[in-house]
Coordinates of C-alpha atoms in Angstrom, one line a residue:
Chain A
M1 CA 0.1 0.1 0.0
E2 CA 1.2 3.4 -0.9
I3 CA 1.2 6.2 1.7
P4 CA 0.0 9.4 -0.1
A5 CA 2.4 12.3 -0.1
I6 CA -0.2 14.4 1.7
V7 CA 0.0 12.1 4.8
G8 CA 3.8 12.9 5.0
A9 CA 3.0 16.5 4.7
G10 CA 0.6 16.2 7.5
L11 CA 3.1 14.7 9.6
V12 CA 5.5 17.4 9.0
V13 CA 2.7 19.9 9.9
I14 CA 2.0 18.0 13.1
G15 CA 5.7 18.2 13.9
A16 CA 5.9 21.9 13.0
G17 CA 2.8 22.6 15.2
I18 CA 4.3 20.8 18.1
G19 CA 7.4 22.7 17.6
I20 CA 5.6 26.1 17.4
G21 CA 3.6 25.2 20.4
R22 CA 6.7 24.4 22.6
I23 CA 8.3 27.7 21.6
G24 CA 5.1 29.6 22.4
G25 CA 4.8 27.8 25.8
S26 CA 8.4 28.2 26.7
A27 CA 8.3 32.0 25.6
M28 CA 5.2 32.5 28.1
E29 CA 7.2 30.8 30.8
A30 CA 10.1 33.0 30.2
I31 CA 8.0 36.1 30.1
A32 CA 6.3 35.2 33.3
R33 CA 9.7 34.6 34.8
Q34 CA 11.3 37.8 33.5
P35 CA 8.6 40.2 32.4
E36 CA 11.2 43.0 31.8
A37 CA 12.6 40.9 28.9
T38 CA 9.3 40.5 27.1
N39 CA 10.4 42.4 23.9
K40 CA 13.4 40.2 23.4
I41 CA 11.7 36.9 24.2
Q42 CA 8.9 37.9 21.9
T43 CA 11.3 38.6 19.0
A44 CA 13.2 35.5 19.5
M45 CA 10.0 33.6 19.8
L46 CA 8.7 35.0 16.5
I47 CA 11.8 34.3 14.7
A48 CA 12.0 30.6 15.8
A49 CA 8.4 30.1 15.0
A50 CA 8.6 31.6 11.6
L51 CA 11.6 29.3 10.8
I52 CA 9.7 26.2 11.7
E53 CA 6.7 27.5 10.0
G54 CA 8.9 27.8 6.8
I55 CA 9.5 24.1 7.2
G56 CA 5.8 23.4 7.4
F57 CA 5.1 25.3 4.3
A58 CA 7.8 23.6 2.5
A59 CA 6.2 20.3 3.2
L60 CA 2.9 21.4 2.3
F61 CA 3.8 22.9 -1.0
A62 CA 6.2 20.1 -1.9
V63 CA 3.3 17.7 -2.0
Chain B
M1 CA 1.1 31.5 51.1
Q2 CA 0.2 35.2 51.8
C3 CA 3.6 36.3 50.7
R4 CA 3.3 34.3 47.5
S5 CA 0.0 35.7 46.4
A6 CA 1.3 39.3 47.2
L7 CA 4.2 38.5 44.9
L8 CA 1.9 37.3 42.3
T9 CA -0.3 40.6 42.7
K10 CA 2.9 42.5 42.2
K11 CA 3.8 40.7 39.1
I12 CA 0.5 41.1 37.7
N13 CA 0.4 44.8 38.4
Y14 CA 3.9 45.0 36.8
F15 CA 2.5 43.3 33.7
C16 CA -0.5 45.6 33.7
T17 CA 1.5 48.8 33.7
K18 CA 4.0 47.5 31.3
F19 CA 1.6 46.4 28.7
R20 CA -1.2 49.0 29.2
N21 CA 0.3 51.2 26.4
V22 CA 0.5 48.2 24.0
I23 CA -3.2 47.1 25.0
R24 CA -4.5 50.6 24.5
Q25 CA -2.9 50.6 21.0
V26 CA -4.2 47.4 20.1
I27 CA -7.8 48.4 21.3
M28 CA -7.4 51.5 19.2
Q29 CA -6.7 49.5 16.3
F30 CA -9.4 47.2 16.9
T31 CA -12.2 49.9 17.3
R32 CA -11.0 51.5 14.0
A33 CA -11.1 48.1 12.4
L34 CA -14.6 47.3 14.0
F35 CA -16.2 49.5 11.3
F36 CA -14.7 47.1 8.6
L37 CA -15.8 44.2 10.7
A38 CA -19.4 45.4 10.9
V39 CA -19.5 46.0 7.2
L40 CA -17.9 42.6 6.4
V41 CA -20.1 40.6 8.7
L42 CA -23.3 42.4 7.6
S43 CA -22.4 42.5 3.8
Q44 CA -21.0 39.0 3.2
P45 CA -24.4 37.3 3.4
V46 CA -25.8 39.8 1.0
L47 CA -22.9 39.1 -1.3
L48 CA -23.3 35.4 -1.2
N49 CA -27.1 34.9 -1.5
A50 CA -27.4 37.8 -3.7
S51 CA -30.7 38.9 -2.4
G52 CA -32.8 41.7 -4.0
H53 CA -31.8 44.1 -1.3
A54 CA -28.4 44.3 -2.7
E55 CA -29.6 45.9 -5.8
H56 CA -30.7 49.2 -4.2
A57 CA -27.3 49.4 -2.4
A58 CA -25.6 49.0 -5.7
D59 CA -27.5 51.7 -7.5
S60 CA -24.7 54.2 -7.3
I61 CA -22.3 51.7 -8.6
Q62 CA -21.8 51.6 -12.4
N63 CA -23.4 48.4 -13.3
T64 CA -22.8 46.4 -16.3
P65 CA -25.6 43.7 -16.6
I66 CA -24.2 40.9 -18.6
E67 CA -25.4 37.5 -19.2
H68 CA -23.8 34.9 -16.9
S69 CA -21.2 32.9 -18.3
H70 CA -21.8 29.4 -16.9
S71 CA -25.5 29.5 -18.2
E72 CA -25.4 25.8 -19.0
G73 CA -26.3 24.0 -15.8
H74 CA -26.4 27.0 -13.7
E75 CA -29.9 26.2 -12.5
A76 CA -28.7 22.7 -11.3
M77 CA -26.0 24.4 -9.1
T78 CA -26.8 23.6 -5.5
M79 CA -26.0 26.0 -2.8
K80 CA -22.7 24.0 -1.7
E81 CA -21.5 24.2 -5.3
E82 CA -22.4 27.9 -5.6
I83 CA -20.5 28.8 -2.4
K84 CA -17.6 26.7 -3.6
A85 CA -17.4 28.5 -6.8
H86 CA -17.7 31.8 -5.2
I87 CA -14.8 30.9 -2.9
S88 CA -12.7 29.7 -5.6
H89 CA -13.6 32.6 -7.7
H90 CA -12.7 35.0 -4.8
L91 CA -9.2 33.4 -4.5
Q92 CA -8.5 34.1 -8.1
D93 CA -7.5 37.4 -9.8
S94 CA -10.2 38.6 -12.3
Y95 CA -10.1 41.0 -15.2
G96 CA -13.0 43.0 -14.0
F97 CA -13.8 44.5 -10.6
H98 CA -16.8 42.3 -9.7
L99 CA -18.7 43.2 -6.6
F100 CA -21.7 40.7 -6.7
T101 CA -24.0 38.9 -8.8
D102 CA -27.9 39.0 -8.7
T103 CA -28.6 35.5 -9.4
E104 CA -32.4 36.0 -9.9
T105 CA -32.0 38.5 -12.7
N106 CA -28.6 37.0 -13.6
T107 CA -26.7 40.4 -13.5
H108 CA -23.2 41.3 -12.5
Y109 CA -22.5 44.4 -10.5
G110 CA -19.1 45.9 -10.9
F111 CA -17.0 47.6 -13.5
P112 CA -14.6 46.3 -16.2
L113 CA -10.9 47.0 -16.1
P114 CA -8.5 47.3 -19.0
V115 CA -6.9 44.1 -20.5
I116 CA -3.4 44.7 -21.7
L117 CA -1.7 41.9 -23.7
I118 CA 1.6 41.7 -25.5
D119 CA 0.7 39.7 -28.5
N120 CA 1.6 41.1 -32.1
G121 CA 2.2 44.4 -30.4
L122 CA 0.3 46.0 -27.5
Q123 CA -3.3 44.8 -27.3
I124 CA -5.5 47.0 -25.0
F125 CA -9.2 46.6 -24.7
S126 CA -11.8 46.6 -22.1
S127 CA -12.6 43.4 -20.1
S128 CA -16.2 44.1 -20.7
K129 CA -15.5 42.5 -24.3
F130 CA -15.2 39.2 -22.7
H131 CA -18.8 39.5 -21.3
H132 CA -17.7 37.5 -18.3
G133 CA -16.2 34.7 -20.1
E134 CA -19.2 34.5 -22.4
S135 CA -17.8 35.7 -25.7
V136 CA -14.6 36.0 -27.5
A137 CA -12.8 39.3 -27.5
E138 CA -11.3 40.8 -30.6
S139 CA -8.5 43.3 -30.7
N140 CA -6.8 44.2 -34.0
G141 CA -7.6 41.0 -35.7
N142 CA -6.6 38.7 -32.6
Y143 CA -9.0 36.8 -30.8
Y144 CA -8.9 36.0 -27.0
T145 CA -11.0 33.9 -24.7
L146 CA -11.3 33.7 -21.0
Y147 CA -11.2 30.2 -19.5
H148 CA -11.0 29.6 -15.8
G149 CA -9.8 33.1 -15.2
K150 CA -7.1 33.1 -17.7
I151 CA -6.8 34.6 -21.2
Y152 CA -6.0 32.3 -24.1
K153 CA -5.3 32.9 -27.7
T154 CA -8.2 31.5 -30.0
D155 CA -9.9 32.1 -33.3
E156 CA -13.2 33.8 -34.2
S157 CA -15.3 30.8 -32.9
G158 CA -13.5 30.6 -29.6
F159 CA -12.0 27.2 -30.6
M160 CA -10.4 25.6 -27.5
P161 CA -9.0 22.1 -28.0
M162 CA -8.8 20.1 -24.8
H163 CA -6.2 17.5 -24.2
D164 CA -6.4 15.4 -21.1
G165 CA -8.4 18.2 -19.3
H166 CA -5.9 20.8 -20.3
V167 CA -6.2 23.7 -22.6
H168 CA -3.3 23.8 -25.0
N169 CA -4.0 27.2 -26.5
E170 CA -1.4 29.8 -26.5
K171 CA -1.4 32.3 -23.6
P172 CA -0.4 35.7 -24.6
L173 CA 2.0 37.8 -22.3
D174 CA -0.5 39.3 -19.9
F175 CA 0.0 42.7 -18.4
S176 CA -3.6 43.5 -17.7
I177 CA -4.8 45.9 -15.0
T178 CA -6.6 43.1 -13.1
K179 CA -8.7 43.4 -10.0
N180 CA -5.6 42.9 -8.0
V181 CA -3.5 45.4 -9.8
F182 CA -6.4 48.0 -9.6
S183 CA -6.6 47.3 -5.9
I184 CA -2.9 47.7 -5.5
M185 CA -3.1 51.1 -7.2
V186 CA -6.1 52.2 -5.1
L187 CA -4.5 51.2 -1.8
S188 CA -1.1 52.6 -2.8
F189 CA -3.0 55.8 -3.6
L190 CA -4.7 55.7 -0.3
L191 CA -1.4 55.0 1.5
V192 CA 0.2 57.9 -0.1
L193 CA -2.7 60.2 0.8
L194 CA -2.8 59.1 4.3
F195 CA 1.0 59.4 5.0
M196 CA 1.5 62.5 3.0
G197 CA -1.4 64.0 5.1
A198 CA 0.3 62.8 8.3
A199 CA 3.6 64.1 7.2
K200 CA 2.1 67.4 6.5
S201 CA 0.9 67.9 9.9
Y202 CA 4.5 67.9 11.2
K203 CA 5.3 71.0 9.1
K204 CA 2.9 72.9 11.5
S205 CA 4.5 71.7 14.7
L206 CA 6.6 68.8 16.0
V207 CA 3.5 67.5 17.9
P208 CA 1.3 65.4 15.5
T209 CA -2.2 66.1 14.8
G210 CA -5.0 64.3 13.2
T211 CA -4.2 60.9 11.5
A212 CA -0.5 61.5 12.4
R213 CA -1.2 61.0 16.0
F214 CA -2.6 57.5 15.1
L215 CA 0.1 56.6 12.5
E216 CA 3.1 57.9 14.5
P217 CA 3.0 55.2 17.2
L218 CA 3.1 52.6 14.3
V219 CA 5.8 54.3 12.6
I220 CA 7.9 54.4 15.9
F221 CA 6.8 50.8 16.5
V222 CA 8.4 49.8 13.2
R223 CA 11.5 51.8 13.9
D224 CA 12.0 50.8 17.6
E225 CA 10.6 47.3 17.7
I226 CA 11.5 46.0 14.3
A227 CA 14.3 48.0 12.7
I228 CA 16.7 49.0 15.5
P229 CA 16.7 45.7 17.4
N230 CA 17.2 43.6 14.3
I231 CA 19.4 45.9 12.1
G232 CA 21.2 47.8 14.8
E233 CA 21.4 51.5 15.6
K234 CA 24.2 52.1 13.1
H235 CA 22.7 50.8 9.8
Y236 CA 18.9 50.9 10.3
K237 CA 18.2 54.2 8.7
K238 CA 18.7 53.3 5.2
F239 CA 16.3 50.4 5.4
M240 CA 13.6 52.3 7.3
S241 CA 11.8 53.5 4.0
Y242 CA 11.5 49.9 2.7
L243 CA 10.4 48.5 6.1
L244 CA 7.8 51.0 6.7
T245 CA 6.4 50.9 3.2
V246 CA 6.4 46.9 3.4
F247 CA 4.7 47.0 6.7
F248 CA 2.0 49.4 5.8
F249 CA 1.4 47.9 2.6
I250 CA 0.9 44.5 3.8
W251 CA -1.1 45.7 6.6
F252 CA -3.4 47.8 4.6
V253 CA -3.9 45.2 1.8
N254 CA -4.7 42.6 4.4
L255 CA -7.2 44.8 6.1
F256 CA -8.8 45.8 2.9
G257 CA -8.9 42.0 2.1
L258 CA -11.3 41.6 5.0
T259 CA -13.8 44.2 3.7
P260 CA -16.6 42.8 1.5
L261 CA -15.0 44.5 -1.6
G262 CA -13.4 41.1 -2.1
I263 CA -9.9 42.4 -2.5
N264 CA -7.4 39.6 -2.2
V265 CA -4.1 40.9 -2.9
T266 CA -1.7 39.2 -0.5
N267 CA -3.4 36.0 -1.2
S268 CA -1.9 35.9 -4.8
I269 CA 1.5 34.3 -5.0
S270 CA 2.8 37.0 -7.5
V271 CA 2.5 39.8 -5.0
T272 CA 4.1 38.0 -2.1
F273 CA 6.7 36.8 -4.5
A274 CA 7.4 40.4 -5.7
L275 CA 7.7 41.5 -2.1
A276 CA 9.9 38.7 -1.1
I277 CA 12.2 39.2 -4.0
M278 CA 12.7 42.8 -3.2
T279 CA 13.6 41.8 0.3
F280 CA 16.0 39.2 -1.2
I281 CA 17.7 41.7 -3.6
I282 CA 17.9 44.4 -1.1
T283 CA 19.6 41.8 1.4
Q284 CA 22.1 40.5 -1.1
V285 CA 23.0 44.0 -2.5
S286 CA 23.6 45.5 1.1
G287 CA 25.4 42.2 2.3
K288 CA 28.9 43.0 3.6
A289 CA 32.0 40.8 3.5
E290 CA 31.2 39.4 6.9
Y291 CA 27.8 38.3 5.6
W292 CA 29.3 36.4 2.6
K293 CA 31.9 34.9 4.8
H294 CA 29.4 33.5 7.1
I295 CA 27.8 31.9 4.1
F296 CA 30.7 30.4 2.2
W297 CA 33.4 30.1 5.0
M298 CA 31.7 29.9 8.3
P299 CA 34.1 31.0 10.9
G300 CA 34.7 29.1 14.2
V301 CA 33.9 25.7 12.7
P302 CA 36.4 23.1 11.5
V303 CA 37.2 22.9 7.8
P304 CA 35.0 19.8 6.9
M305 CA 32.0 21.5 8.5
K306 CA 32.8 24.8 6.6
I307 CA 32.6 22.7 3.4
L308 CA 29.5 21.1 4.4
L309 CA 27.8 24.3 5.6
A310 CA 28.5 26.4 2.6
P311 CA 25.7 24.8 0.4
I312 CA 23.3 24.6 3.2
E313 CA 23.8 28.3 3.9
L314 CA 23.7 29.2 0.3
L315 CA 20.5 27.3 0.0
G316 CA 19.3 29.2 3.1
I317 CA 19.6 32.5 1.2
F318 CA 16.8 31.3 -1.3
I319 CA 14.7 29.5 1.4
K320 CA 14.4 32.5 3.6
P321 CA 12.5 34.7 1.1
F322 CA 10.6 31.6 -0.1
A323 CA 9.3 31.0 3.3
L324 CA 8.5 34.5 3.6
L325 CA 6.5 34.7 0.4
I326 CA 4.6 31.4 1.1
R327 CA 4.0 32.3 4.8
L328 CA 2.1 35.6 3.8
Y329 CA 0.4 33.8 1.0
A330 CA -0.7 30.8 2.9
N331 CA -1.9 32.7 6.1
I332 CA -4.0 35.1 4.1
T333 CA -5.4 32.4 1.8
A334 CA -6.2 30.1 4.6
G335 CA -7.8 33.0 6.5
H336 CA -10.1 34.0 3.6
V337 CA -11.0 30.3 2.7
V338 CA -12.1 29.6 6.3
L339 CA -13.9 32.8 6.8
M340 CA -15.8 32.4 3.5
S341 CA -16.5 28.9 4.3
L342 CA -18.0 29.7 7.6
I343 CA -20.0 32.4 6.2
G344 CA -21.1 30.0 3.5
L345 CA -22.1 27.4 6.3
M346 CA -24.6 29.9 7.5
F347 CA -26.8 29.3 4.4
I348 CA -26.2 25.6 4.2
F349 CA -27.3 24.9 7.8
H350 CA -30.7 26.3 7.2
S351 CA -31.3 26.1 11.0
W352 CA -31.4 28.4 13.6
I353 CA -28.7 27.0 15.8
G354 CA -26.2 26.0 13.1
S355 CA -26.4 29.3 11.2
S356 CA -26.1 31.4 14.5
L357 CA -23.2 29.1 15.6
S358 CA -21.4 29.6 12.3
F359 CA -22.2 33.4 12.4
A360 CA -20.5 33.5 15.9
L361 CA -17.7 31.6 14.6
A362 CA -17.3 34.0 11.5
V363 CA -17.4 36.9 13.9
S364 CA -14.7 35.6 15.9
L365 CA -12.7 34.3 13.1
S366 CA -12.9 37.9 11.6
L367 CA -11.5 39.3 14.9
L368 CA -8.8 36.8 14.6
E369 CA -8.2 37.7 10.8
L370 CA -7.8 41.4 12.0
L371 CA -5.0 40.3 14.3
V372 CA -3.5 37.9 11.6
A373 CA -3.6 40.9 9.2
A374 CA -1.4 43.0 11.4
L375 CA 0.7 40.0 12.7
Q376 CA 1.5 38.9 9.1
A377 CA 2.6 42.4 8.2
Y378 CA 4.7 42.5 11.4
I379 CA 6.2 39.2 10.9
F380 CA 7.1 39.9 7.2
T381 CA 8.7 43.2 8.1
M382 CA 10.4 41.8 11.2
L383 CA 12.0 38.9 9.2
T384 CA 12.9 41.4 6.4
A385 CA 14.7 43.5 9.0
L386 CA 16.3 40.3 10.5
Y387 CA 17.6 39.5 7.1
F388 CA 19.0 43.0 6.6
G389 CA 20.5 42.9 10.0
S390 CA 22.4 39.7 9.2
A391 CA 23.6 41.2 5.9
V392 CA 24.9 44.3 7.4
A393 CA 26.0 42.8 10.8
E394 CA 29.5 43.4 12.0
H395 CA 30.3 40.4 14.1
E396 CA 32.5 41.3 16.9
H397 CA 33.0 37.8 18.4
H398 CA 36.3 35.9 18.0
Chain C
M1 CA 3.8 23.2 -5.8
E2 CA 2.6 23.0 -9.4
K3 CA -0.5 24.6 -8.3
L4 CA 1.5 27.6 -7.1
I5 CA 3.4 27.9 -10.0
E6 CA 0.3 27.7 -12.1
Q7 CA -1.1 30.6 -10.1
F8 CA 1.8 32.7 -10.7
S9 CA 1.0 35.5 -13.0
V10 CA 3.7 37.5 -14.7
G11 CA 1.5 40.6 -15.2
L12 CA 0.5 40.8 -11.5
F13 CA 4.2 40.4 -10.5
F14 CA 5.3 43.1 -13.0
W15 CA 2.6 45.5 -11.8
Q16 CA 3.2 44.8 -8.1
T17 CA 6.8 45.4 -8.6
I18 CA 6.3 48.6 -10.4
L19 CA 3.6 49.9 -8.2
F20 CA 5.5 49.0 -5.1
L21 CA 8.6 50.7 -6.2
I22 CA 6.7 53.8 -7.1
L23 CA 5.0 53.6 -3.7
L24 CA 8.2 53.3 -1.9
F25 CA 9.7 56.1 -3.8
I26 CA 6.8 58.6 -3.2
L27 CA 6.4 57.6 0.4
K28 CA 10.1 57.8 1.1
K29 CA 10.2 61.3 -0.4
Y30 CA 7.1 62.8 0.9
A31 CA 6.1 60.8 3.9
W32 CA 8.8 58.7 5.7
K33 CA 11.6 61.3 5.5
P34 CA 9.5 64.1 7.0
I35 CA 7.8 62.0 9.5
L36 CA 11.0 60.2 10.7
D37 CA 13.0 63.6 10.7
S38 CA 10.2 65.3 12.6
V39 CA 10.0 62.4 15.1
S40 CA 13.8 62.3 15.8
E41 CA 13.9 66.0 15.8
R42 CA 11.3 66.0 18.5
E43 CA 13.1 63.3 20.4
N44 CA 16.3 65.5 20.2
T45 CA 14.4 68.5 21.4
I46 CA 12.9 66.5 24.2
R47 CA 16.3 65.2 25.2
E48 CA 17.9 68.7 25.0
S49 CA 15.1 70.1 26.9
L50 CA 15.3 67.5 29.7
D51 CA 19.2 68.0 29.7
S52 CA 18.9 71.6 30.0
A53 CA 16.2 71.5 32.6
E54 CA 18.6 68.9 34.4
N55 CA 21.4 71.5 34.1
A56 CA 19.2 74.4 35.2
K57 CA 18.3 72.4 38.2
K58 CA 22.0 71.6 38.9
E59 CA 22.8 75.3 38.4
L60 CA 19.9 76.2 40.7
A61 CA 21.2 73.9 43.4
E62 CA 24.7 75.3 43.0
L63 CA 23.5 78.8 43.2
Q64 CA 21.5 77.8 46.3
S65 CA 24.4 76.3 48.0
K66 CA 26.6 79.3 46.8
N67 CA 24.0 81.6 48.4
E68 CA 23.9 79.5 51.5
N69 CA 27.7 79.8 51.6
L70 CA 27.4 83.4 51.2
I71 CA 24.8 83.8 53.8
A72 CA 26.9 81.8 56.2
E73 CA 29.9 83.8 55.4
A74 CA 28.1 87.0 55.9
K75 CA 26.8 85.7 59.2
I76 CA 30.2 85.0 60.4
E77 CA 31.4 88.4 59.1
R78 CA 28.6 90.1 60.8
D79 CA 29.3 88.3 64.1
A80 CA 33.0 89.2 63.7
L81 CA 32.0 92.8 63.1
L82 CA 29.7 92.9 65.9
K83 CA 32.2 91.3 68.2
E84 CA 34.8 93.8 67.1
A85 CA 32.5 96.6 67.5
R86 CA 31.6 95.5 71.1
E87 CA 35.2 95.1 71.9
L88 CA 35.9 98.6 70.4
K89 CA 33.2 100.0 72.4
D90 CA 34.4 98.4 75.5
K91 CA 37.8 99.6 74.9
I92 CA 36.6 103.2 74.1
V93 CA 34.3 103.2 77.2
G94 CA 37.2 101.9 79.2
E95 CA 39.5 104.4 78.0
A96 CA 37.0 107.1 78.4
K97 CA 36.4 106.1 81.8
G98 CA 40.2 105.9 82.7
E99 CA 40.7 109.4 81.1
A100 CA 37.8 110.8 82.9
K101 CA 39.1 109.6 86.2
E102 CA 42.5 110.7 85.5
E103 CA 41.1 114.1 84.6
A104 CA 38.9 114.2 87.7
D105 CA 41.8 113.2 89.9
K106 CA 43.8 115.9 88.3
I107 CA 41.1 118.4 88.9
V108 CA 40.8 117.3 92.3
Q109 CA 44.5 117.4 92.9
A110 CA 44.6 120.8 91.4
A111 CA 41.8 121.8 93.6
H112 CA 43.6 120.4 96.5
A113 CA 46.9 122.2 95.6
A114 CA 44.9 125.4 95.0
I115 CA 43.1 124.9 98.3
E116 CA 46.5 124.2 99.9
A117 CA 48.1 127.3 98.3
E118 CA 45.1 129.6 99.4
K119 CA 45.3 128.1 102.8
A120 CA 49.0 128.8 103.0
S121 CA 48.7 132.2 101.7
A122 CA 45.8 133.0 103.9
I123 CA 47.9 131.7 106.9
A124 CA 50.8 133.6 105.8
E125 CA 48.7 136.7 105.3
M126 CA 47.1 136.2 108.6
K127 CA 50.5 135.8 110.1
T128 CA 51.7 139.0 108.6
E129 CA 48.5 140.7 109.7
M130 CA 48.8 139.3 113.1
A131 CA 52.4 140.3 113.4
S132 CA 51.6 143.7 112.2
L133 CA 48.7 143.8 114.5
S134 CA 50.7 142.6 117.4
I135 CA 53.5 145.1 116.5
S136 CA 51.0 147.9 116.5
I137 CA 49.4 146.7 119.7
A138 CA 52.8 146.3 121.1
E139 CA 53.7 149.8 119.9
K140 CA 50.6 151.0 121.5
I141 CA 51.2 149.4 124.6
I142 CA 54.7 150.3 124.7
R143 CA 53.8 153.9 123.8
K144 CA 51.4 153.9 126.7
E145 CA 53.9 152.1 129.0
L146 CA 56.7 154.4 128.2
S147 CA 54.6 157.5 128.1
S148 CA 55.9 158.9 131.5
D149 CA 59.4 159.1 132.7
D150 CA 58.5 157.2 135.8
K151 CA 57.4 154.4 133.8
Q152 CA 60.5 154.5 131.6
K153 CA 62.6 154.6 134.9
S154 CA 60.6 151.6 136.4
L155 CA 61.1 149.7 133.4
A156 CA 64.7 150.3 133.1
N157 CA 64.9 149.4 136.7
E158 CA 63.2 146.2 136.1
L159 CA 65.3 145.3 133.1
V160 CA 68.2 146.2 135.1
A161 CA 66.9 143.9 137.8
D162 CA 66.5 141.3 135.3
I163 CA 69.9 141.5 134.2
K164 CA 71.9 139.2 136.3
L165 CA 75.5 139.5 136.2
N166 CA 77.1 136.3 136.3

């Protein structure tokens, strides 16, 4: 039985989702611990999330 | 326990004061956008089911009542198919500014836009010649037909040979002022008006008045939160114009995409591609020796790693803007599709509970889309700034 | 991916690039430059005003401390002056007192001397007066006593009687 490519893409998206979720959660914790560093944490969070998102898109559009 | 809760209150207070300004700004944005939202939510149903009321509202708009293109089998179209067609039509660019269709009288409301083709010289004619895909347009002895939103070369009879479901007619080079191009023009004009007005208010005094008072925090936000932290105090100035233009352009286009005008500029890949390629070119042009060194000969790693990293880094140059263009395109497209599907569901459910539920969902999603509109503009600008920053960075380590 | 490429429209790309570049140019010239310049100018103005306010505050404080110093100095000076004046006064008064006393003593002495002299002269005068008086009295008495020959003979006798021959 052949697994359709879209399933692989789905798996990648799940992985990306987990990754972005973890980044967001960790950022929240970091902000709660150090509210004065919010801006820096937010920037770093968005950059990391954007990079993972890129992988997700690559998977989706490679199908 | 007492001590701990006191600490928590203190922390919450700190948070509140720290973010009060941000929250105020967000609320301001939301109230301003609420108008769009109200129009959006109230008008989309009118657009979709094309009821008789719309006719009165559209009296002021120049209308071109033309026969429907897909007349064959149109009556058989179910509500679901109609919604699906509407959504897929919305996601596509079109040659006329189509506002809505009255299905009962089968008339389209909107206005045609010029078609510009490069085919045996410049061919310019109004898109009304296509009669919404119904008839073959003739220009200087050349014949063109509209098929699935694209222009193909054909003959007088509109002959379209099909091979395995694909049309093999020649496609002329198309530089038409399509709906998206027209929208970009109008929105650019609006942006220029808005910001020139804002700039004018600074001539009188350094304290902003009018629109400038609303726009200035955003400009300062782009400068202080996007440009300076990512590019650095030293080099940020020369990129400011591009960053500000990109930010406001994307934000505006996204916001207007939420209005019932049906503008969908940022969910066409060509637009995001154009934006991303500009970022790409500026990054490469302003790339300093340090930047290229980090790509081709990464300092601080052993030689085999250097050889291994070079192609990856080189690939990264192209992947970065690619991710940029796909991100914007995918986010906005997904938002539009989901929002329109939810609005479509209101008519499919035909029940009090289901329709009001999807209505509530559509409202909350519209709110979310307002956030996404700003967020995508912010992320695009921020990543652009980040790439610029890496291009001009002078690494002081080692 | 094919769908994406299929969706790509050269015309839209062309127009987007051209329009965006025009927008960028116009906004750069007529909006971003004036806005950013004004904003940074305002920031500079605010910074300068704050600095100058801070400077003014410092100057004021300096002035105040200077004033205080001046006042303190003046106070000390005044106190010294007062002290000096008091001393001078005391000295003058003391001197005056001494002088006066001396003068008074001198006067008293002179008076005493005068009184002594007067007294001496008066006594001398009295003595002469008394001498002359007694002489005159004696003359008178003698005249009377020696007015007759008898008497002169008795006296001579007496005197002769007195004279004792050793």
